XYZ file of C-alpha atoms in Angstrom:
607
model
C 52.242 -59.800 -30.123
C 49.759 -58.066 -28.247
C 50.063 -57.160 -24.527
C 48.808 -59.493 -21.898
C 45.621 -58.196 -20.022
C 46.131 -57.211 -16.451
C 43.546 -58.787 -14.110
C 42.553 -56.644 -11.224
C 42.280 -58.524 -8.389
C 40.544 -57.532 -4.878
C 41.441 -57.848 -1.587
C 38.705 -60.263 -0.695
C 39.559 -62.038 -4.003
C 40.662 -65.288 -3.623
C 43.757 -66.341 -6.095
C 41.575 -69.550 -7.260
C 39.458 -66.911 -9.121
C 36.400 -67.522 -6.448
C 33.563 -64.602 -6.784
C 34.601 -61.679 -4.270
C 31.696 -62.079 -2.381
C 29.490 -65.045 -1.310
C 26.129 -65.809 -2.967
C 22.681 -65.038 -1.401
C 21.991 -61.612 0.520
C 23.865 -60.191 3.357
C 21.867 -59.811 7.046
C 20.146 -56.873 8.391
C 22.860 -56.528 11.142
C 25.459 -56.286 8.935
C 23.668 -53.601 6.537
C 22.500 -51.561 9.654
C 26.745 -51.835 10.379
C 27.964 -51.188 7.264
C 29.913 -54.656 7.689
C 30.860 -57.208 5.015
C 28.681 -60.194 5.404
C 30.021 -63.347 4.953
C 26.605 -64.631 4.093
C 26.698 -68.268 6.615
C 23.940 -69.589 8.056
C 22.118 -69.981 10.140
C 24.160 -67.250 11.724
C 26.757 -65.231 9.991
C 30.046 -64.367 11.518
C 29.331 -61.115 12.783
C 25.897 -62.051 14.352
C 27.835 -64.653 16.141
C 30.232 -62.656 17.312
C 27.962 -60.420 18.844
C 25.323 -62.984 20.021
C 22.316 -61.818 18.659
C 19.835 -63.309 15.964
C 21.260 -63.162 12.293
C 17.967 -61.887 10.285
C 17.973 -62.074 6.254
C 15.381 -60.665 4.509
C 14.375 -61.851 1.290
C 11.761 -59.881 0.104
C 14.051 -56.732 -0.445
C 13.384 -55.081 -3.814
C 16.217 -55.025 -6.237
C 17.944 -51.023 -6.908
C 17.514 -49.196 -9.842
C 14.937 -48.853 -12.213
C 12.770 -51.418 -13.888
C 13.186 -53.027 -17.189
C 12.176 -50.331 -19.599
C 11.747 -47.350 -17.757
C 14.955 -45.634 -19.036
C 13.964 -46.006 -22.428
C 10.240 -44.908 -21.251
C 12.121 -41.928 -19.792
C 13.992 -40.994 -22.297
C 11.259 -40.696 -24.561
C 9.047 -38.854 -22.830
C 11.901 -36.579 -21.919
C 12.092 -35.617 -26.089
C 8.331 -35.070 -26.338
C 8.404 -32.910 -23.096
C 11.459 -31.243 -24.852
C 9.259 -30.828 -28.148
C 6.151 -29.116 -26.324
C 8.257 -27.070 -24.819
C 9.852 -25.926 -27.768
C 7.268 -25.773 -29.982
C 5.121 -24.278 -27.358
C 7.377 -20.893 -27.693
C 7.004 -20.626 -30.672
C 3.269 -19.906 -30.877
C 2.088 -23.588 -31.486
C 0.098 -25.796 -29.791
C 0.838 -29.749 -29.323
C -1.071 -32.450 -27.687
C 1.338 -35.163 -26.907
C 0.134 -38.962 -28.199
C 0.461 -42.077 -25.813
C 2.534 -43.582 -28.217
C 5.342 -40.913 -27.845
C 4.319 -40.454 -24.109
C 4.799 -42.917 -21.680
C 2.093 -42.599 -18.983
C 3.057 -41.009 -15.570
C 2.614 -44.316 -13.760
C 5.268 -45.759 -15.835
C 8.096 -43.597 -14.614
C 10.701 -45.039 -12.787
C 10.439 -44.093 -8.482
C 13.534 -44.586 -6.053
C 13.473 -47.500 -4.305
C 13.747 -47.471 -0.714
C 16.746 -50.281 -0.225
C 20.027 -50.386 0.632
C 22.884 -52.071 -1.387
C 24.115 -55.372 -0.379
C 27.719 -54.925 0.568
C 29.325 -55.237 -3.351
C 26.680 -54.994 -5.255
C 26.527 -53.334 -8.562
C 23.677 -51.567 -9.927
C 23.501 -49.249 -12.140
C 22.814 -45.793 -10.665
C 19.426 -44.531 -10.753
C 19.965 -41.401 -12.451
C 23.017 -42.268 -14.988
C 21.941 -43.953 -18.286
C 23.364 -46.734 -19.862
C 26.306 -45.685 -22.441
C 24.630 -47.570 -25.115
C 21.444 -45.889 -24.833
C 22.458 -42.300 -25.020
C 19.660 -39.379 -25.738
C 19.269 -38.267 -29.198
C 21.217 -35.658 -30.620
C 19.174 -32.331 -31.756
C 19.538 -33.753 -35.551
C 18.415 -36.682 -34.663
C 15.181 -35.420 -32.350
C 14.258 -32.672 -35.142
C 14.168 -35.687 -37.525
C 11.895 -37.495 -34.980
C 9.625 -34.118 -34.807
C 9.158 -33.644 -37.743
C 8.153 -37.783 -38.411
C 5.401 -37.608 -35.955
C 1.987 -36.997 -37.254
C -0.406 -36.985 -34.673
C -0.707 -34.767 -32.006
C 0.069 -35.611 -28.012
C -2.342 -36.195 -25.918
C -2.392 -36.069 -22.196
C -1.625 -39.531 -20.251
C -4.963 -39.228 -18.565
C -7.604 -38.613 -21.847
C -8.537 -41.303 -23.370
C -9.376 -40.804 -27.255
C -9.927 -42.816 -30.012
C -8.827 -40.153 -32.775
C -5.924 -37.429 -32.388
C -7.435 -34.275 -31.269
C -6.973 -30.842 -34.018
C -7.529 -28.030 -32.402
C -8.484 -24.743 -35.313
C -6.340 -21.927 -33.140
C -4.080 -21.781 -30.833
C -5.053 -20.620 -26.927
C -2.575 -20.073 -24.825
C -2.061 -22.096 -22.104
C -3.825 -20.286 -18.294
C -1.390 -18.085 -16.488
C -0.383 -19.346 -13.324
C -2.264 -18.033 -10.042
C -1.384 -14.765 -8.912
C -0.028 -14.664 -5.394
C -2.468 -13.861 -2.903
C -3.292 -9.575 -2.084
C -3.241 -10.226 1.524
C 0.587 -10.956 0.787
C 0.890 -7.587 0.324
C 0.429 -6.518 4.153
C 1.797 -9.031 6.114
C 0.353 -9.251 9.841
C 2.673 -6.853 11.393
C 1.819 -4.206 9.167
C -1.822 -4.866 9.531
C -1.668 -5.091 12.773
C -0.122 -1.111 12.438
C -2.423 -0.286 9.947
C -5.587 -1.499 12.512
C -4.637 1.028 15.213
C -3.706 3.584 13.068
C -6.913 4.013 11.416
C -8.919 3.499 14.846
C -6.570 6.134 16.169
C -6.409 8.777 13.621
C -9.065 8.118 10.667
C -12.075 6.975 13.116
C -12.488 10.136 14.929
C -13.046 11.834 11.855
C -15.350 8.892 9.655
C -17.083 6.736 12.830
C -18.872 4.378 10.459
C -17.550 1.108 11.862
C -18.102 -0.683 15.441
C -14.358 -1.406 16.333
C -14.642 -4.816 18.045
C -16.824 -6.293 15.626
C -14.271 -5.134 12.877
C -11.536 -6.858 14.411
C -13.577 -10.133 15.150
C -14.739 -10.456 11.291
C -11.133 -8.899 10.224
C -9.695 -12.624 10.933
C -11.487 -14.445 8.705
C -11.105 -12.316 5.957
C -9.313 -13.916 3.128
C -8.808 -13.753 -0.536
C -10.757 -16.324 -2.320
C -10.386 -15.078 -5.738
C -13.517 -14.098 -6.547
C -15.732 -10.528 -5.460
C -14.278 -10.091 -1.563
C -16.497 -7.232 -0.688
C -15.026 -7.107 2.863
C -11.125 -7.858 1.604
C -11.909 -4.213 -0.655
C -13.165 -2.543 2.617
C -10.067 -3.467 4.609
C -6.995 -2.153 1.851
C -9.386 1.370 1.581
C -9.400 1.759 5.413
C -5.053 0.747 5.731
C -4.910 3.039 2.494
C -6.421 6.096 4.082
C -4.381 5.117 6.980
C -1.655 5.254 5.352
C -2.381 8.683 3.767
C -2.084 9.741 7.454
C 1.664 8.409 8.894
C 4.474 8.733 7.439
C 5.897 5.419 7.938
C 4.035 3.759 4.817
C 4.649 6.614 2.893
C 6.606 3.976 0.547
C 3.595 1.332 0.407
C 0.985 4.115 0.028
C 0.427 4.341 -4.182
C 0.672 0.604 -4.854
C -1.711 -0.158 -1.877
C -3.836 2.638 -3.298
C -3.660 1.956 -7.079
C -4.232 -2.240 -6.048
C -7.412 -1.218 -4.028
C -8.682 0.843 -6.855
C -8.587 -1.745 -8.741
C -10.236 -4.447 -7.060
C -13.368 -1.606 -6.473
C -13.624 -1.125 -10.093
C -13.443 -4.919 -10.756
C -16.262 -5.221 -8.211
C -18.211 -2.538 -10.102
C -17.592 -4.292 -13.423
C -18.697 -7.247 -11.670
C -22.010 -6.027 -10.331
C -25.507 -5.547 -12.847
C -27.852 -5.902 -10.060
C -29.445 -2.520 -9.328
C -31.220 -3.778 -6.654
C -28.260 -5.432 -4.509
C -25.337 -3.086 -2.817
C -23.111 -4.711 -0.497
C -22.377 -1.982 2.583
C -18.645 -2.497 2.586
C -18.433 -1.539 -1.214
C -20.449 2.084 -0.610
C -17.571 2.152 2.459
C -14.732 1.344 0.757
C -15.413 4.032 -1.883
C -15.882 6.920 0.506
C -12.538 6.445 2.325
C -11.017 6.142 -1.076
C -13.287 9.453 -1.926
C -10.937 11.131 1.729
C -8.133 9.582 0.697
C -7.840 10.961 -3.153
C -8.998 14.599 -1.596
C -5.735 14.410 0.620
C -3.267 12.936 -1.551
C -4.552 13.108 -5.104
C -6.652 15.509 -6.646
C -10.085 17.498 -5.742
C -11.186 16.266 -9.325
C -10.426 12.615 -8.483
C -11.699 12.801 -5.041
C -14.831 14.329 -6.340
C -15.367 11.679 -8.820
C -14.969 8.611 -6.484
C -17.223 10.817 -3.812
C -19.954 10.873 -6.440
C -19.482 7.084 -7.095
C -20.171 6.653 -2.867
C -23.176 8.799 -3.381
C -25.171 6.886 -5.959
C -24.043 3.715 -3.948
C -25.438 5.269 -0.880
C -29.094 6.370 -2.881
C -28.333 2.623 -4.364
C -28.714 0.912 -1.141
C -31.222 3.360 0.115
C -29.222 4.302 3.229
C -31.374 7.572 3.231
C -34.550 5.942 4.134
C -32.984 2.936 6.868
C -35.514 3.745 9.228
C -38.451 4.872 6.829
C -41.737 2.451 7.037
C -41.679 0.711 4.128
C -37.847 -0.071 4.297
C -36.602 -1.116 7.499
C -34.133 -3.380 7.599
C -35.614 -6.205 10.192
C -33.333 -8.779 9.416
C -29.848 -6.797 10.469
C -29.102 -6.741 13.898
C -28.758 -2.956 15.725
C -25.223 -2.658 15.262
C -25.283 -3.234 11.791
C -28.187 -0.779 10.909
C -26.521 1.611 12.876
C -23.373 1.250 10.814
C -25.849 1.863 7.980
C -26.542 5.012 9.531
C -23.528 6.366 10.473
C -22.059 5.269 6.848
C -25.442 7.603 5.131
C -24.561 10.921 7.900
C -20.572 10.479 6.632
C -21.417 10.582 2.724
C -23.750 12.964 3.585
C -21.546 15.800 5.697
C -19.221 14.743 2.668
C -21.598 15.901 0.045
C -22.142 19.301 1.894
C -18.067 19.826 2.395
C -17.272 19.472 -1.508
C -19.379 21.524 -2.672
C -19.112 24.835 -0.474
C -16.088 24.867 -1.867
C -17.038 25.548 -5.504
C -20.647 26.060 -5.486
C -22.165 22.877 -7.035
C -25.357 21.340 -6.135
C -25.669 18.899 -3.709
C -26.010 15.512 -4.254
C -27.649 13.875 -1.580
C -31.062 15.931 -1.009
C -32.240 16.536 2.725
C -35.833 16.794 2.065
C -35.964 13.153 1.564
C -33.686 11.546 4.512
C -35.725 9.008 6.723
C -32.405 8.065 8.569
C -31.991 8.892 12.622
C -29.012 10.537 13.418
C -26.033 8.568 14.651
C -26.435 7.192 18.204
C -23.708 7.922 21.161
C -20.282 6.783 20.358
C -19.963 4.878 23.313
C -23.539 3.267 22.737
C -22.241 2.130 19.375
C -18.834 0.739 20.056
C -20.655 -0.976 23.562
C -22.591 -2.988 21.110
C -25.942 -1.340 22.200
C -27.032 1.613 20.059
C -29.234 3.770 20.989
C -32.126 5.396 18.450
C -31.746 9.186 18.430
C -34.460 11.597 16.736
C -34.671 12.480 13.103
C -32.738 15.597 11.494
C -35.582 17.367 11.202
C -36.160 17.108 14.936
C -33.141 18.134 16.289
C -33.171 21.338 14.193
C -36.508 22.350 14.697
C -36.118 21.634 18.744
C -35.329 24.361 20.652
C -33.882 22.099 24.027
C -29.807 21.630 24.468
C -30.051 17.910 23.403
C -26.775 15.937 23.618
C -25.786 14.548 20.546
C -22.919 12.457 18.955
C -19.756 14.528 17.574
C -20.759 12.605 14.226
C -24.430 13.694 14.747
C -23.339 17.387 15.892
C -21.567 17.774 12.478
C -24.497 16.555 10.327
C -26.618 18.966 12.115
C -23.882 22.134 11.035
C -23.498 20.484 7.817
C -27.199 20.854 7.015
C -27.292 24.404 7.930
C -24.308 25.012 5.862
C -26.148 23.226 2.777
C -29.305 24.966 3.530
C -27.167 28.329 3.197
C -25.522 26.975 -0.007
C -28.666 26.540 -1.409
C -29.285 29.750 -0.273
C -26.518 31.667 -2.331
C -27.564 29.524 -5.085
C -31.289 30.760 -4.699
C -29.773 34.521 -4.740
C -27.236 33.990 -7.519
C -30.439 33.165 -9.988
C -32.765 36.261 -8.337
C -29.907 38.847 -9.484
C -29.882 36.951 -12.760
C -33.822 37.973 -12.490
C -33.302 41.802 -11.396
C -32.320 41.827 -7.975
C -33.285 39.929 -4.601
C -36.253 39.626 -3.842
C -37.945 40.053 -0.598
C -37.709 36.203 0.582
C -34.143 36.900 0.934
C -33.266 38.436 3.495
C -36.135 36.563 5.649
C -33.853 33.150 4.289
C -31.198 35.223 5.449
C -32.243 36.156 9.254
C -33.894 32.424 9.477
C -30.560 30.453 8.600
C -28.519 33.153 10.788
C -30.895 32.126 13.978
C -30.615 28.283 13.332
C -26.878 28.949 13.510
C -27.209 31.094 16.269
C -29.011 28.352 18.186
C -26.688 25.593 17.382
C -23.769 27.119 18.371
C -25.471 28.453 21.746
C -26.003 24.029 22.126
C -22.482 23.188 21.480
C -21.252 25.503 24.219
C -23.777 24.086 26.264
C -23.126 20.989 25.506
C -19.387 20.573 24.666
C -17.522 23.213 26.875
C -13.886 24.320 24.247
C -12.142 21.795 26.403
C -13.296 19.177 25.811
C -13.735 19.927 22.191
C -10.017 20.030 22.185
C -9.949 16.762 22.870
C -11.883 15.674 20.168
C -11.096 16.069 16.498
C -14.721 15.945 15.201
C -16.136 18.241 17.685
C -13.103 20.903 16.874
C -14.332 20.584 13.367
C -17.618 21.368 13.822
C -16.830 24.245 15.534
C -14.765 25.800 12.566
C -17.518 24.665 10.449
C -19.960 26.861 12.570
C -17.505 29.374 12.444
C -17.047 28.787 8.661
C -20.917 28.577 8.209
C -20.881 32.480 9.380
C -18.213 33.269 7.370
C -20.475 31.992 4.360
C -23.306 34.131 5.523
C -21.667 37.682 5.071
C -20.356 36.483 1.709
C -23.433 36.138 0.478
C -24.434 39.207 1.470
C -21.155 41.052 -0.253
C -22.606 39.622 -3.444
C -25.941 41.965 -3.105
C -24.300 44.949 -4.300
C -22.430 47.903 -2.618
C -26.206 50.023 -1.810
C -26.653 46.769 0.729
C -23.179 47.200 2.655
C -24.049 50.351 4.563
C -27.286 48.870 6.486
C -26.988 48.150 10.048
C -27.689 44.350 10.160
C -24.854 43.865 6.669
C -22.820 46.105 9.664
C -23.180 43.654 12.077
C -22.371 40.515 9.752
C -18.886 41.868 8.655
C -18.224 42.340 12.470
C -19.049 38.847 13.672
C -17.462 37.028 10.262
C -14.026 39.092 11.431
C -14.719 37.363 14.989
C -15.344 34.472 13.154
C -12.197 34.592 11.421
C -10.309 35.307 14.665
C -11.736 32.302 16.486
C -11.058 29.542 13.368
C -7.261 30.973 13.963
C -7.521 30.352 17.455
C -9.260 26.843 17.201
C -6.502 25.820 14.419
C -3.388 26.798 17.057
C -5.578 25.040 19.501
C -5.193 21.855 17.588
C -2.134 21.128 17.741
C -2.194 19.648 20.952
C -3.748 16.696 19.497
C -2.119 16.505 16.440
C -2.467 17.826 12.573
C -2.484 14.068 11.717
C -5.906 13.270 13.663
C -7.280 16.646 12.064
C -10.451 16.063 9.810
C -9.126 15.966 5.984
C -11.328 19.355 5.569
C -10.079 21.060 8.326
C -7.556 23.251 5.565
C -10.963 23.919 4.079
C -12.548 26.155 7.075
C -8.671 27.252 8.005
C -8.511 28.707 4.059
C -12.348 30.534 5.031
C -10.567 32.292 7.826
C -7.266 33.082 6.652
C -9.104 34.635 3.331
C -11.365 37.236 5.555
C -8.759 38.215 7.889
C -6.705 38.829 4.794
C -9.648 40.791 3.024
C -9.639 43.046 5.594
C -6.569 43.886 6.370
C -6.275 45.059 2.698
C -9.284 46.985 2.909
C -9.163 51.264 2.832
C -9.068 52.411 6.253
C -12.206 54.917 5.519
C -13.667 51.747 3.834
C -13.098 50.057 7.089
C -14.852 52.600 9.272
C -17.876 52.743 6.712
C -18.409 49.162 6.940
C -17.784 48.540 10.343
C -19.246 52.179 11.807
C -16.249 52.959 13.694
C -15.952 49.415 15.351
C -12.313 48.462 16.583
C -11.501 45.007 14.309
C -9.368 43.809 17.231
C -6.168 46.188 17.812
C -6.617 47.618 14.031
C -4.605 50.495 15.204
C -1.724 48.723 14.798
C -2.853 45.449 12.732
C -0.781 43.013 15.683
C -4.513 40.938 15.690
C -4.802 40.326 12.205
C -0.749 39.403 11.393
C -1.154 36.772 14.911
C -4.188 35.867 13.290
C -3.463 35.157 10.125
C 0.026 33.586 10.820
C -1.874 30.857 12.852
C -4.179 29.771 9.610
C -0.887 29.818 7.259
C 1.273 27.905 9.903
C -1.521 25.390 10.406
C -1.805 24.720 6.745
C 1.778 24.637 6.539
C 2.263 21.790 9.157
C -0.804 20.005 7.032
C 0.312 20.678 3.508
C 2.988 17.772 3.262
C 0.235 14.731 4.391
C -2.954 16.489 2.550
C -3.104 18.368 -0.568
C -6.165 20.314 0.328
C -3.868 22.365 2.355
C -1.419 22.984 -0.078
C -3.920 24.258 -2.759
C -5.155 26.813 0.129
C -1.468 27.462 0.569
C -1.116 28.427 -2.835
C -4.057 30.541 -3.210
C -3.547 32.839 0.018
C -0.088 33.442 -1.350
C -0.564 33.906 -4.506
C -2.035 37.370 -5.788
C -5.669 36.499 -6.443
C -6.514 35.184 -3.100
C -9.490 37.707 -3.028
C -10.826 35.961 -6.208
C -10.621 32.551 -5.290
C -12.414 33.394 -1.680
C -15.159 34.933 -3.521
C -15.055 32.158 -6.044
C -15.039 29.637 -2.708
């Protein structure tokens, strides 16, 4: 005989078997208390209790989902599964509305409460009976359907075939400007201003950071998005506190230049920022790359620069009416830094210059103070300020395109004289060349004393520069003149250019100590360049024979030679220099190398 069925019975039940609780729905009161309503009216028990109005409402949706949305659910749940799946596996399947419920059709959480008792069933739980199908069961339905899915929202009249498969679009990348966030930028801003602007002046620092705000990433070409990672790169190259961000943020803006060159085939558009971004790349590869790399990217800048026909901003027939004076002016200043760039690459290995001086139609950079005031001011041509014989005051930027040109012009020189002795022997333009390029130098330097007394070129990175460039640009000189042959060393005037490319020597060594009382890190990124010059003749001779040494020099002292105190201070000055330089700028470590090395006499005649 079986066993009687126990009855559960409530504490609100009654014994009679009456429903635990009363028919109709409970008031808001007693939801909004969490209290069992006993359902009278016009006023329930609680409402009374409390005096206040009993309110009902009637209009309250019922919980849980609708009449066939689980089983709407559940089915697009397996053809969800089946894309997936399927998807993986290198196929492609467009869903059907058949086996695909539309969106609209999927069940939303409703926004009631439960009436004190009620049962629904849960939103989320299915019903027992209706269980998902097993993996047998939903390969079997796979492999029944025919058709393929399509979306909810395209309507078609016939399934769609598609002939191959395309893989589906990646999703969007995160955004580059993720990569500095603003507190680094914000570093990265007054680190270039502080240490990479003395040295490349090209850009007007309040109008930067005004436009630098609403630069964003958009996705497509960002011109000006390219311009800001090559400036925080090069910044970078100088600080050793991103020296962990410094190759991604370098190899990332590399390649969002080269995707803007891919993206460009109009010769007769070039967008400013892209000719700028590429020559602080150019700086920065020179410090921390390679010379071959840097050179490269330098001679990308170049034919950007003849591109945009920043030689000729103020010619005629190409002005540039529509810009207003701060933005031609960056024009100008961006032409005068490719162009001192062009002259200090290739003094160092003897190759022609890129950027010709015989066709420039560009004024020299206006006052610094002009520029970043917002008011420019037009300054003379090249040509002018050679040829004129008055102390004018000019820019440091302007000062070192003028001693850049001269050290071109004697470049070209030793070129001119390298193909005579291929001919025979020089002929008798050179030493008139000679004695002309010697006076322009002469004359320039006798300007920058005027005009910039050693203190205050202390001060200044750029004007320091220049005046181991000068110093350099001598140097030069009586190398070319050791190339004529040894019947040209004993004349008076070959003499006299040993003796002031020794002083020269002395005074780069002196100028190097001198700078580091503003720092090695605001030093121009060819300073190791003009240190290496030095360093090399001081070095030449010292080795020298001492009866070779009073031939040469016709008994002149070479600063305490008697006991060789001047050169050692010297020299120790141009290798400790490079050796505070050499771990933020591999320029200096490649002169390094070469003045300790054994064949430092062959790579300073080969330099």
């Amino acid at each position: 005989m079986p066993a009687p069925r126990r009855t559960s019975i409530s504490k609100g039940d009654s014994m009679s078997g009456q429903p635990r609780q009363q028919p109709g729905s409970a008031c808001e009161e007693c939801r909004k208390r969490k209290l069992r309503c006993d359902r009278q009216r016009p006023q329930c028990g609680t409402c009374a209790d409390a005096g206040i109005v009993c309110e009902v409402n009637n209009n309250r949706l019922a919980r849980g989902p609708k009449k066939g949305d689980l089983k709407a659910l559940r089915s697009r749940i397996v053809a969800l599964e089946r894309r997936l799946s399927l998807d993986q596996t290198g196929e492609l399947v467009l869903l059907s509305d058949a086996d695909m419920p539309p969106l609209d059709e999927i069940p939303r959480a409703t926004t009631g409460s439960a009436s004190d008792g009620e049962q629904h069933p849960p939103y989320s739980r299915p019903h027992p009976h209706h269980q998902l199908p097993t993996p047998p069961e939903r390969k079997q339905i796979w492999e029944s359907e025919i058709h393929a899915q399509i979306p909810p929202m395209t309507p078609v009249s016939a399934p769609l075939a598609l002939p191959s498969f395309k893989f589906p679009p990646s999703p969007p990348s995160p955004s580059k400007r993720a990569l500095i966030d603003d507190l680094m930028r914000a570093d990265l801003d007054q680190l270039y201003f502080d240490r990479v602007h003395p040295n490349v002046p090209i850009f007007n620092q309040s109008r930067y950071f005004a436009q630098s705000r609403h630069t964003v990433n958009i996705g497509g070409p960002n011109y000006k998005l390219c311009l800001q990672y090559a400036m925080w790169t090069l910044a970078m190259a100088l600080s050793s506190q991103f020296e962990s961000s410094r190759d991604h943020l370098y190899n990332e803006t590399r390649h969002m230049l080269e995707a803007l060159d891919l993206s460009d085939d109009d010769m007769g558009i070039v967008r400013i920022e892209q000719v700028q971004a590429w020559l602080l790349i150019a700086y920065y590869e020179f410090a921390r790359a390679n010379y071959r790399r840097g050179w490269i990217s330098a001679g990308r800048a170049f034919r950007l620069v003849q591109l945009a026909r920043l030689h000729e901003v103020d010619s005629p027939e190409n002005r540039f009416d529509s810009d207003d004076p701060v933005m031609v002016e960056e024009k100008r200043r961006t032409f005068w830094v490719a162009y001192c760039l062009d002259r200090f690459i290739c003094i160092r290995s003897r190759w022609p210059l890129t950027l010709a001086e015989e066709v420039i139609c560009t004024r020299l950079p206006s006052p610094e103070l002009a520029f970043q005031g917002g008011h420019p001011i037009q300054v003379c041509f090249l040509s002018e300020a050679i040829a004129s014989n008055d102390h004018n005051l000019f820019s440091p930027l302007a000062e070192c395109a003028i001693l850049a040109t001269i050290c071109g012009r004697a470049m070209s020189h030793c070129q001119v004289s390298n193909v005579e002795r291929a001919y025979g022997g020089p002929s008798l333009d050179f030493w008139l060349r000679h004695e002309w390029l010697d006076g322009m130098l002469t004359k320039r330097l006798d300007a920058l004393a005027a005009n910039y007394p050693i203190i205050s070129a202390v001060a200044d990175s750029m004007l320091l520069f220049t005046f181991m460039m000068a110093q350099t640009t001598i140097i030069y000189l009586c190398r070319i003149i050791e190339g004529l042959g040894a019947e040209h060393q004993c004349q008076p005037s070959v003499i006299e250019y040993h003796k002031r490319a020794v002083q020269a020597a002395h005074e780069i060594a002196r100028l190097s100590k001198a700078h580091e009382h503003i720092g090695y890190f605001k030093a121009h990124i060819f300073l190791p360049l003009t240190i290496f010059f030095g360093a090399s003749r001081l070095v030449l001779q010292r080795n020298r024979a001492s009866d070779e040494i009073e031939v040469m020099t016709g008994g002149f002292q070479l600063l305490e030679a008697e006991n060789g105190h001047g050169f050692d201070d010297a020299f120790q000055s141009c290798m400790d220099a490079l050796m505070k330089i050499q771990s933020f700028n591999n320029l200096a470590k490649e002169h390094l190398c070469s003045l300790e090395g054994r064949d430092f006499t062959t790579d300073y005649l080969q330099c």
